[in-house]
JSON list of C-alpha atoms in Angstrom, two decimals:
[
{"chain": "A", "resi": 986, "resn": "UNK", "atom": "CA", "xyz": [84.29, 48.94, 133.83]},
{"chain": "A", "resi": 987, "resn": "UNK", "atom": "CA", "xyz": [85.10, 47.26, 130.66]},
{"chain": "A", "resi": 988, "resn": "UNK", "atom": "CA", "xyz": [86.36, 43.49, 130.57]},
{"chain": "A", "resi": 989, "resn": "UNK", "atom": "CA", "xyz": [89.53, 43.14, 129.25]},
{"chain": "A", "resi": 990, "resn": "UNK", "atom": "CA", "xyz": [90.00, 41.77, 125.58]},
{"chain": "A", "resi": 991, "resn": "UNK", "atom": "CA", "xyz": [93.25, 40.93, 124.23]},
{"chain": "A", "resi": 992, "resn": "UNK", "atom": "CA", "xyz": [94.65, 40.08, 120.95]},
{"chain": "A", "resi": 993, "resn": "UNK", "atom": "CA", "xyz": [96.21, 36.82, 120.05]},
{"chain": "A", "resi": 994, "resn": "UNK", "atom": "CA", "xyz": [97.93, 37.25, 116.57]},
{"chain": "A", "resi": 995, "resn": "UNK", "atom": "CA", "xyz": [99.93, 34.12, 114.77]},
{"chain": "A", "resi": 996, "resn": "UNK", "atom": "CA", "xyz": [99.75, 32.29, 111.45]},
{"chain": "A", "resi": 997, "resn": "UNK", "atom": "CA", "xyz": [96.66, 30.63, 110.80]},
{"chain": "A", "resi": 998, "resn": "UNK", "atom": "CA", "xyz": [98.21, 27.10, 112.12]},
{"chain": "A", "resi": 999, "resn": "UNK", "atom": "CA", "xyz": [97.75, 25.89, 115.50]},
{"chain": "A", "resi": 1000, "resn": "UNK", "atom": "CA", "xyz": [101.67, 25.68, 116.62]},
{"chain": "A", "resi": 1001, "resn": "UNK", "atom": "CA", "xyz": [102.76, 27.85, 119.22]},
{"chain": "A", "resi": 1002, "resn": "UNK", "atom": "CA", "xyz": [99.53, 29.83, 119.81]},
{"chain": "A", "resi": 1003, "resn": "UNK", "atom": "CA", "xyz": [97.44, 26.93, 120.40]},
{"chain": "A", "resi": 1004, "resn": "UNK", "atom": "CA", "xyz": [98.16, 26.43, 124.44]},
{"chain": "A", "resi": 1005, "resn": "UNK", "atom": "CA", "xyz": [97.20, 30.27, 124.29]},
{"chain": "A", "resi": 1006, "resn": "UNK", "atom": "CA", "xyz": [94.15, 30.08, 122.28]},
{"chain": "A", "resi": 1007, "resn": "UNK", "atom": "CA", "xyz": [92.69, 26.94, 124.86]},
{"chain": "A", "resi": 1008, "resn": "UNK", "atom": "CA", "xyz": [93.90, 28.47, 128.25]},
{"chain": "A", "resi": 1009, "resn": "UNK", "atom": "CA", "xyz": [91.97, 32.07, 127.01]},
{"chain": "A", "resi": 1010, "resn": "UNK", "atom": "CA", "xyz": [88.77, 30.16, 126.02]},
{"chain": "A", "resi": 1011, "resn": "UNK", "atom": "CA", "xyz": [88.43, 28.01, 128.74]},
{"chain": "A", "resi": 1012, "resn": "UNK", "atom": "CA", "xyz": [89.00, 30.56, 131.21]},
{"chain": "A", "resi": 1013, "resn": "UNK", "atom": "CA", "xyz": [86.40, 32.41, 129.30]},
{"chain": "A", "resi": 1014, "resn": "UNK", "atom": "CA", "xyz": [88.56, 35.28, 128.41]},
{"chain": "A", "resi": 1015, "resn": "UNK", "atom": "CA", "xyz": [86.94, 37.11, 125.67]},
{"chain": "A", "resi": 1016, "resn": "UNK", "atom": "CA", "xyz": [89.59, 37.58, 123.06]},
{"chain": "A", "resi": 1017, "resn": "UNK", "atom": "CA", "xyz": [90.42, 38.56, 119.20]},
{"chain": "A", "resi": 1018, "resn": "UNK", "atom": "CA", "xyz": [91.64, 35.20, 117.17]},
{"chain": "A", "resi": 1019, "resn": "UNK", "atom": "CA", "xyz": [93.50, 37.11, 114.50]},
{"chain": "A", "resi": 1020, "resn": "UNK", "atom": "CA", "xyz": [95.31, 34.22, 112.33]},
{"chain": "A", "resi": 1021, "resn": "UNK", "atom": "CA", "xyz": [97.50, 35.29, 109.87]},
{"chain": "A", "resi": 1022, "resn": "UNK", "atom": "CA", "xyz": [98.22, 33.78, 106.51]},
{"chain": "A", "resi": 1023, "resn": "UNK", "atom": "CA", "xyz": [101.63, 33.26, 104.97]},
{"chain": "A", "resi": 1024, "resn": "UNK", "atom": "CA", "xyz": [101.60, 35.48, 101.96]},
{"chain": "A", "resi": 1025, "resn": "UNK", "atom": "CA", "xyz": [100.05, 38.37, 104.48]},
{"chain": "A", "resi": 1026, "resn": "UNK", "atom": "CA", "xyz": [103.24, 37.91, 107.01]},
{"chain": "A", "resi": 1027, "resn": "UNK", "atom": "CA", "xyz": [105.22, 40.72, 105.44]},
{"chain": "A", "resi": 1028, "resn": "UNK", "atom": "CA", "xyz": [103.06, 42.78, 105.67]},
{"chain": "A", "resi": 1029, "resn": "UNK", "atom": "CA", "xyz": [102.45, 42.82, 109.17]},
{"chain": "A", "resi": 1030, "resn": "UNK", "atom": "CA", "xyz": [106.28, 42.01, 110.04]},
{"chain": "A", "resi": 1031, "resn": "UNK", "atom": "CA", "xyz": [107.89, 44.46, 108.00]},
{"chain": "A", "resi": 1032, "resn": "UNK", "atom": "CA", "xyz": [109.45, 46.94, 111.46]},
{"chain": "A", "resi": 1033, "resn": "UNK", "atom": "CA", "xyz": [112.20, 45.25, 112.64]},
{"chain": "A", "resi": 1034, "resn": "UNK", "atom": "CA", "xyz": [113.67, 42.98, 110.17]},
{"chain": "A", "resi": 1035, "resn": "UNK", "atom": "CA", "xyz": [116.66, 43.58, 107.80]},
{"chain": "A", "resi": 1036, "resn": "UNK", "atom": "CA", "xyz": [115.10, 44.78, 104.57]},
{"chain": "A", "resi": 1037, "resn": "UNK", "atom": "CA", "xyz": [118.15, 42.12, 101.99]},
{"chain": "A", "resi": 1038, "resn": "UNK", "atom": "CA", "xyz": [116.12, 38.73, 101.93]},
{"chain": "A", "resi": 1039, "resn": "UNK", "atom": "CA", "xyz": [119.87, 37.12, 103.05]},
{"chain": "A", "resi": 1040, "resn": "UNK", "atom": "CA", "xyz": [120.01, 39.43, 106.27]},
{"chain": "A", "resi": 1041, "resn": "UNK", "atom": "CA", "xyz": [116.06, 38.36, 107.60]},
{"chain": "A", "resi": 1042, "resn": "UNK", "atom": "CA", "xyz": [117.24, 34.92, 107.43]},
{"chain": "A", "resi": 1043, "resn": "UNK", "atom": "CA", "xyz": [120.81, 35.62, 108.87]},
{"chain": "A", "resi": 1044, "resn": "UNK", "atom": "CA", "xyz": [118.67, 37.71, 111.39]},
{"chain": "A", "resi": 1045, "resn": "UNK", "atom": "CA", "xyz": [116.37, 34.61, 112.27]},
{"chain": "A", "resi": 1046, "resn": "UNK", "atom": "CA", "xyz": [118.87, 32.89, 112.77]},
{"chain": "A", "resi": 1047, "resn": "UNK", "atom": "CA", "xyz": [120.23, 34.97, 115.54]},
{"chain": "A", "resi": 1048, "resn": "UNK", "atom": "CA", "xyz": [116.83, 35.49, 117.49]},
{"chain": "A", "resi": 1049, "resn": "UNK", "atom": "CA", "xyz": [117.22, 31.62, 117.49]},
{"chain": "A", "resi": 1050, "resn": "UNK", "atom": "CA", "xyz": [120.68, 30.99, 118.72]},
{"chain": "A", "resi": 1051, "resn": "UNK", "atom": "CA", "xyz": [120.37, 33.68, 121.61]},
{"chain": "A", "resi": 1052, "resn": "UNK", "atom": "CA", "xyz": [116.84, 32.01, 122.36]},
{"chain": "A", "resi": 1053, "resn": "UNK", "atom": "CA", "xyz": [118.87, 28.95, 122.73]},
{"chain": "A", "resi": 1054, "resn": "UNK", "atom": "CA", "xyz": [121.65, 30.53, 124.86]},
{"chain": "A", "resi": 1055, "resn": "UNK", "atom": "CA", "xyz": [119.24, 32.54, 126.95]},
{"chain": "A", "resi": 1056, "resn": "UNK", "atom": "CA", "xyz": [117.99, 29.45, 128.05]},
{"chain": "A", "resi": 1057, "resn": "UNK", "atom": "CA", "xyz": [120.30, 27.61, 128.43]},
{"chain": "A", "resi": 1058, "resn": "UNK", "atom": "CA", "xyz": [122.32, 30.08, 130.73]},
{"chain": "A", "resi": 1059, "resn": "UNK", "atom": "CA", "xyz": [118.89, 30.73, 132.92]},
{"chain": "A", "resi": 1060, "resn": "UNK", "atom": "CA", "xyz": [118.50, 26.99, 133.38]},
{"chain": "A", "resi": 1061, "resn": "UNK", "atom": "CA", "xyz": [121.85, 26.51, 134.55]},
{"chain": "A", "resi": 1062, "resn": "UNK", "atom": "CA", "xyz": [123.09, 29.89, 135.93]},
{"chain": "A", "resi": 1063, "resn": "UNK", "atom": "CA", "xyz": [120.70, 32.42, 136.81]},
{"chain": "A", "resi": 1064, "resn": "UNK", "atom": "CA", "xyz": [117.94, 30.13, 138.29]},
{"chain": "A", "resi": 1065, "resn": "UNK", "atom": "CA", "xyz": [120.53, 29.50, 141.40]},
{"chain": "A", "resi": 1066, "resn": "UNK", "atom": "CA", "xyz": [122.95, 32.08, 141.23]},
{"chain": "A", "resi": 1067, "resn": "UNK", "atom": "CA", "xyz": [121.05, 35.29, 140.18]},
{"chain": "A", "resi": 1068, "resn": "UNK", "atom": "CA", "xyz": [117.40, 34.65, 141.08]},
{"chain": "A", "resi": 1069, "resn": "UNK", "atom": "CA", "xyz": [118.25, 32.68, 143.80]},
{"chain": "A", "resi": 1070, "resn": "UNK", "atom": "CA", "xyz": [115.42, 30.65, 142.73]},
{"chain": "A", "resi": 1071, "resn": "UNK", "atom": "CA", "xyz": [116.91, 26.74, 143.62]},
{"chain": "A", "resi": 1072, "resn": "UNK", "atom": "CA", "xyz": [119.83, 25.80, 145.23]},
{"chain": "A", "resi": 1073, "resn": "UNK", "atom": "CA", "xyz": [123.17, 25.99, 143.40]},
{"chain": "A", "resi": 1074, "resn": "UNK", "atom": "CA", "xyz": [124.40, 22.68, 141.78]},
{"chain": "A", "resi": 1075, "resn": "UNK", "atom": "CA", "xyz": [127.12, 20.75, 142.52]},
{"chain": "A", "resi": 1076, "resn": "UNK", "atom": "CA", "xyz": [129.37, 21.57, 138.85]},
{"chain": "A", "resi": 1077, "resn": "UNK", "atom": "CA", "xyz": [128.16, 25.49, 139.59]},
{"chain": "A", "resi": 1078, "resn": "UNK", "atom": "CA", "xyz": [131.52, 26.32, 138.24]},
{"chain": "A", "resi": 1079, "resn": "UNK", "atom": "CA", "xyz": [131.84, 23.85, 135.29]},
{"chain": "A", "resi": 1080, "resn": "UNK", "atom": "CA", "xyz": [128.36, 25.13, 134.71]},
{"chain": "A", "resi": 1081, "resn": "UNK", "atom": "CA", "xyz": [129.49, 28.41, 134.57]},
{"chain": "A", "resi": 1082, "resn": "UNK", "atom": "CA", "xyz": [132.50, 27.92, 132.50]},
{"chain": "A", "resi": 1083, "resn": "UNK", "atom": "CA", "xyz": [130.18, 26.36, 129.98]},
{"chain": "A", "resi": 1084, "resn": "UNK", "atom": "CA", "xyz": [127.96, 29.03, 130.28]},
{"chain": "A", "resi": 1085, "resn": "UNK", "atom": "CA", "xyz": [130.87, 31.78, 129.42]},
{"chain": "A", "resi": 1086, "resn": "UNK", "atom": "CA", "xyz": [132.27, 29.38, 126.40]},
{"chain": "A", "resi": 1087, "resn": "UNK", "atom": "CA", "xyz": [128.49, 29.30, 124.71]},
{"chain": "A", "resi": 1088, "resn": "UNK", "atom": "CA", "xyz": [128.33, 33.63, 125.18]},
{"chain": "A", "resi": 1089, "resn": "UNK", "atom": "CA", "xyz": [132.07, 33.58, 123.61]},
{"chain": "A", "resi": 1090, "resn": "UNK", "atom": "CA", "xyz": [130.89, 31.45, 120.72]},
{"chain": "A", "resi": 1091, "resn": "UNK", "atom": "CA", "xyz": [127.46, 33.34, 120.61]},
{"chain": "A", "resi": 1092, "resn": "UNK", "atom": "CA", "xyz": [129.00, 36.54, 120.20]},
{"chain": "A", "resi": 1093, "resn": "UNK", "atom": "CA", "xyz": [131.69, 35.24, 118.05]},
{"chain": "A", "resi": 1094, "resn": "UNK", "atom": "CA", "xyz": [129.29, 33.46, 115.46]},
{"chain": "A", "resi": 1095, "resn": "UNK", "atom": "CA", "xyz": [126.83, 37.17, 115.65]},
{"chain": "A", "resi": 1096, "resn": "UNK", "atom": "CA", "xyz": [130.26, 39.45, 115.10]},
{"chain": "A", "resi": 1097, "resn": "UNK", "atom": "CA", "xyz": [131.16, 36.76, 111.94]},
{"chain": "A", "resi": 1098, "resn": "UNK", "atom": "CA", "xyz": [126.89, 37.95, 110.35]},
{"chain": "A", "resi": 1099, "resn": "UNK", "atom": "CA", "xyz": [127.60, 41.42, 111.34]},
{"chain": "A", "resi": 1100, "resn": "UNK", "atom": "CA", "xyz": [128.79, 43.94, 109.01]},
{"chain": "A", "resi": 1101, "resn": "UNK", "atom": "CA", "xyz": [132.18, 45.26, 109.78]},
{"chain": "A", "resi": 1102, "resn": "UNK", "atom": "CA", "xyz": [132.15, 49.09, 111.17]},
{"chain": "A", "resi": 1103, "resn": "UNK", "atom": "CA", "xyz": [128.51, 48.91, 111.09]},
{"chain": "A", "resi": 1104, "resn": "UNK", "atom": "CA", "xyz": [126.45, 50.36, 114.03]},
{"chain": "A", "resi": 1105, "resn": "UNK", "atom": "CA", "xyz": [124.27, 47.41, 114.74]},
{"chain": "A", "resi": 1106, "resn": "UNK", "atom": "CA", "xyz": [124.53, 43.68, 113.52]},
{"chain": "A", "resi": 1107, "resn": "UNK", "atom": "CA", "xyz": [123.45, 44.51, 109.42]},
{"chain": "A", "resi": 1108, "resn": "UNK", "atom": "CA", "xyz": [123.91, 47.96, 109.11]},
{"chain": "A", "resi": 1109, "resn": "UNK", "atom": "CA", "xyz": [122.84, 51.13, 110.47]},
{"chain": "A", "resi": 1110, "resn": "UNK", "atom": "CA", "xyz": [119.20, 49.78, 110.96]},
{"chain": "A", "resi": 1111, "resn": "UNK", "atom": "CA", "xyz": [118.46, 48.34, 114.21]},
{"chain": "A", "resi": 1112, "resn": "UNK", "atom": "CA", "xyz": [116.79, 44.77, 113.94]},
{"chain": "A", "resi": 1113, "resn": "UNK", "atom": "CA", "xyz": [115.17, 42.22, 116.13]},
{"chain": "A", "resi": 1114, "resn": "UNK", "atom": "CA", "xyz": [118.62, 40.70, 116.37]},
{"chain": "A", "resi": 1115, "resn": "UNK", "atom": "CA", "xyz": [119.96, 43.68, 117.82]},
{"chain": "A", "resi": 1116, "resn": "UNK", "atom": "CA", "xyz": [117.02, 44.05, 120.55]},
{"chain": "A", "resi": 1117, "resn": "UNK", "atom": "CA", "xyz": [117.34, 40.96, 121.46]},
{"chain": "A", "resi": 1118, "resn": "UNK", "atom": "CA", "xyz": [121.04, 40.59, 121.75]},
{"chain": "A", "resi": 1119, "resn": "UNK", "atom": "CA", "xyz": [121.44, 43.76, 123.80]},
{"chain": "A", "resi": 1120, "resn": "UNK", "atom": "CA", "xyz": [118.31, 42.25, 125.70]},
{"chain": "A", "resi": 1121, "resn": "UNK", "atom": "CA", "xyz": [120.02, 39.25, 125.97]},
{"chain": "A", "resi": 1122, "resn": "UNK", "atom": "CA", "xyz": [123.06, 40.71, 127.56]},
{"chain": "A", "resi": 1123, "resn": "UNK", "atom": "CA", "xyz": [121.57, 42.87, 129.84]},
{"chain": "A", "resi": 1124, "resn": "UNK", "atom": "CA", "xyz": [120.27, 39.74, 131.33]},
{"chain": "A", "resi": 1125, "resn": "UNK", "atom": "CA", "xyz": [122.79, 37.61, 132.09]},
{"chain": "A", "resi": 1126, "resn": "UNK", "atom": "CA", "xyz": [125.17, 40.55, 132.65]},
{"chain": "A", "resi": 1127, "resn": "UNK", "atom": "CA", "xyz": [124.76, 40.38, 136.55]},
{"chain": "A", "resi": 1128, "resn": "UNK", "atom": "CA", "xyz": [126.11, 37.15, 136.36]},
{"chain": "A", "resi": 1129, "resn": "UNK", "atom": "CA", "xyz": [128.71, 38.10, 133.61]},
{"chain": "A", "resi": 1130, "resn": "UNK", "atom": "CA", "xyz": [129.81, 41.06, 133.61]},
{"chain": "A", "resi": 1131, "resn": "UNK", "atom": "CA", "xyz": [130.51, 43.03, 130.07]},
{"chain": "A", "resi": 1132, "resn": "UNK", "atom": "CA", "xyz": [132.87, 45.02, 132.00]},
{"chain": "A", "resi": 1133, "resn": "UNK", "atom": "CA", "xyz": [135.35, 42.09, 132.21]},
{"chain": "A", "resi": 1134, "resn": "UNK", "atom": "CA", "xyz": [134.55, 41.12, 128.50]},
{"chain": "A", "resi": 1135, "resn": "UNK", "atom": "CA", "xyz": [137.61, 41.49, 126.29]},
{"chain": "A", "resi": 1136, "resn": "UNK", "atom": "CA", "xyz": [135.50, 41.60, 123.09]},
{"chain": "A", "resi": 1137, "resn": "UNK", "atom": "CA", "xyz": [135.90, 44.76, 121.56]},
{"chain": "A", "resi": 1138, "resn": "UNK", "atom": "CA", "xyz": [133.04, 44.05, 118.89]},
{"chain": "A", "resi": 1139, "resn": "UNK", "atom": "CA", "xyz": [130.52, 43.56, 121.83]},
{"chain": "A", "resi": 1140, "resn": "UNK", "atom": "CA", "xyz": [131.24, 46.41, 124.13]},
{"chain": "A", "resi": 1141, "resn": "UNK", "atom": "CA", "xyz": [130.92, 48.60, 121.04]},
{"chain": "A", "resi": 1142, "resn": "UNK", "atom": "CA", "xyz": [127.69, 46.87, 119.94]},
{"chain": "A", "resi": 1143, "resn": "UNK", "atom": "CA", "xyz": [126.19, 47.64, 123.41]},
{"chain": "A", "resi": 1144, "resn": "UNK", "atom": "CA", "xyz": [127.06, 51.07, 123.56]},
{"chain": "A", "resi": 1145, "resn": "UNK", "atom": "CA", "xyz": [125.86, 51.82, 119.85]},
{"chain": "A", "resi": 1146, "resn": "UNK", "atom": "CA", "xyz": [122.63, 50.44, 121.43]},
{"chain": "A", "resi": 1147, "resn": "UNK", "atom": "CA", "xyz": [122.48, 52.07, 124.83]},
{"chain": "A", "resi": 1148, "resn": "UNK", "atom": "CA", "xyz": [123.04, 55.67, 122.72]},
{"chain": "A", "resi": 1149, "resn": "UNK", "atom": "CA", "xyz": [120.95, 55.21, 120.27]},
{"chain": "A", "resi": 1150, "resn": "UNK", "atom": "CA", "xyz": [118.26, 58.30, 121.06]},
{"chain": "A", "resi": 1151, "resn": "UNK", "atom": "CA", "xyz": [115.09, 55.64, 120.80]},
{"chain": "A", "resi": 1152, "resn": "UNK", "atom": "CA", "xyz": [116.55, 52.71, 122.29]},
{"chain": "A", "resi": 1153, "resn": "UNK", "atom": "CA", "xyz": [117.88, 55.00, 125.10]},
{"chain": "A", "resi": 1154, "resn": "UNK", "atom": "CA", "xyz": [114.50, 56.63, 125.58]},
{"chain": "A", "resi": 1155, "resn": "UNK", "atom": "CA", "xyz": [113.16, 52.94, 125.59]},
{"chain": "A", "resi": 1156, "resn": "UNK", "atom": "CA", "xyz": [115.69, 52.35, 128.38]},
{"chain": "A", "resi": 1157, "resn": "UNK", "atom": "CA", "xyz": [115.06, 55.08, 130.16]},
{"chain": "A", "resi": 1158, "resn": "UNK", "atom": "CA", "xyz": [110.78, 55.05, 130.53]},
{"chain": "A", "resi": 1159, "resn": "UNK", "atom": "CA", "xyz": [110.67, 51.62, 130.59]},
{"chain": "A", "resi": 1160, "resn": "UNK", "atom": "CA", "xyz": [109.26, 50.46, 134.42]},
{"chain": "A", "resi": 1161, "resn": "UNK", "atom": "CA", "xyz": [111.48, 48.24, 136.84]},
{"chain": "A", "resi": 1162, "resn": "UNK", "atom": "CA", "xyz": [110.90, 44.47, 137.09]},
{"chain": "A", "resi": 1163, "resn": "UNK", "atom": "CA", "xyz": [111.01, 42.30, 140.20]},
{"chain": "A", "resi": 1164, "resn": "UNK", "atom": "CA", "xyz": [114.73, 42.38, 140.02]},
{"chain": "A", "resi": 1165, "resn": "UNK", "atom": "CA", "xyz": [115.24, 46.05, 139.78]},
{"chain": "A", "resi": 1166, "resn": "UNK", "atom": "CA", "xyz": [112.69, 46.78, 142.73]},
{"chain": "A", "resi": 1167, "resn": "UNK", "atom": "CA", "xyz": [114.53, 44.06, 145.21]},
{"chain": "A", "resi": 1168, "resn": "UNK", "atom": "CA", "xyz": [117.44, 45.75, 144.46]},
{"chain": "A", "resi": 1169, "resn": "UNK", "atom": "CA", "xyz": [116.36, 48.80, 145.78]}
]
């Protein structure tokens, strides 16, 4: 049987990829280094990114704040509550509260980049920002539910993603995760 290689792609810096890069060599995990230089980034990136300059930026932006929120509402929600994974704190509720006010103000500062009657957040091309935001959502939604969300601009979003024939597909093949199998 063949060993395993992988792939390790990022910019040619050594950043974020760097913990990745030691732990696979001295584990002696044979792997391709492929380091990417700025001016070949578009290239490689062009799939799921907003094709107006403005809108990749606006769209960075997003992946950022719900990369933010997500972790901030795992650290102090889901850890305890959903995952059961340490006790609850003390301030669960205040936690919680804080926890609803930063999705309100998430979704709030996403509806104010999103183009108004639009299917997803720039248009009728979905984008990294909309992945992750319906990603996002499906997350903490055990927790939150959308069902008792009165934002009209969110329930929509979600739907326009859940229908949409290769998202839905995605949705539909992809396998369980821990969470899905315990429930069962």
């Amino acid at each position: 049987m063949a060993e395993e290689t992988y792939k390790l792609t990022y910019f040619d810096l050594r950043a974020r990829a760097e913990p990745a890069r030691a732990m696979l060599t001295m584990a002696g995990q044979k792997f391709e280094d492929i380091r990417v230089l700025p001016q070949n980034w578009e290239n490689l990136k062009p799939g799921y990114l907003p094709d107006d300059e403005f809108e990749r930026v606006q769209c960075n932006s997003i992946l950022h704040t719900l990369n933010d929120l997500s972790a901030f509402v795992s650290k102090n929600v889901l850890l305890s509550e959903l995952y059961k994974h340490c006790p609850s704190p003390d301030n669960i509720d205040e936690l919680k509260e804080q926890a609803r006010y930063e999705l309100r103000k998430t979704s709030t500062f996403i509806q104010g980049l999103s183009r108004k009657g639009s299917k997803f957040i720039f248009g009728d091309k979905m984008t990294a920002a909309d992945i992750t935001m319906f990603c996002s959502w499906m997350l903490i939604e055990p927790v939150f539910p959308r069902s008792k969300s009165k934002e009209d601009w969110l329930n929509k979003f979600m739907e326009s993603m859940e229908t949409d024939s290769k998202f839905a597909k995605y949705l539909q093949e992809r396998p369980d995760d821990i969470l899905s199998r315990a429930a069962t």
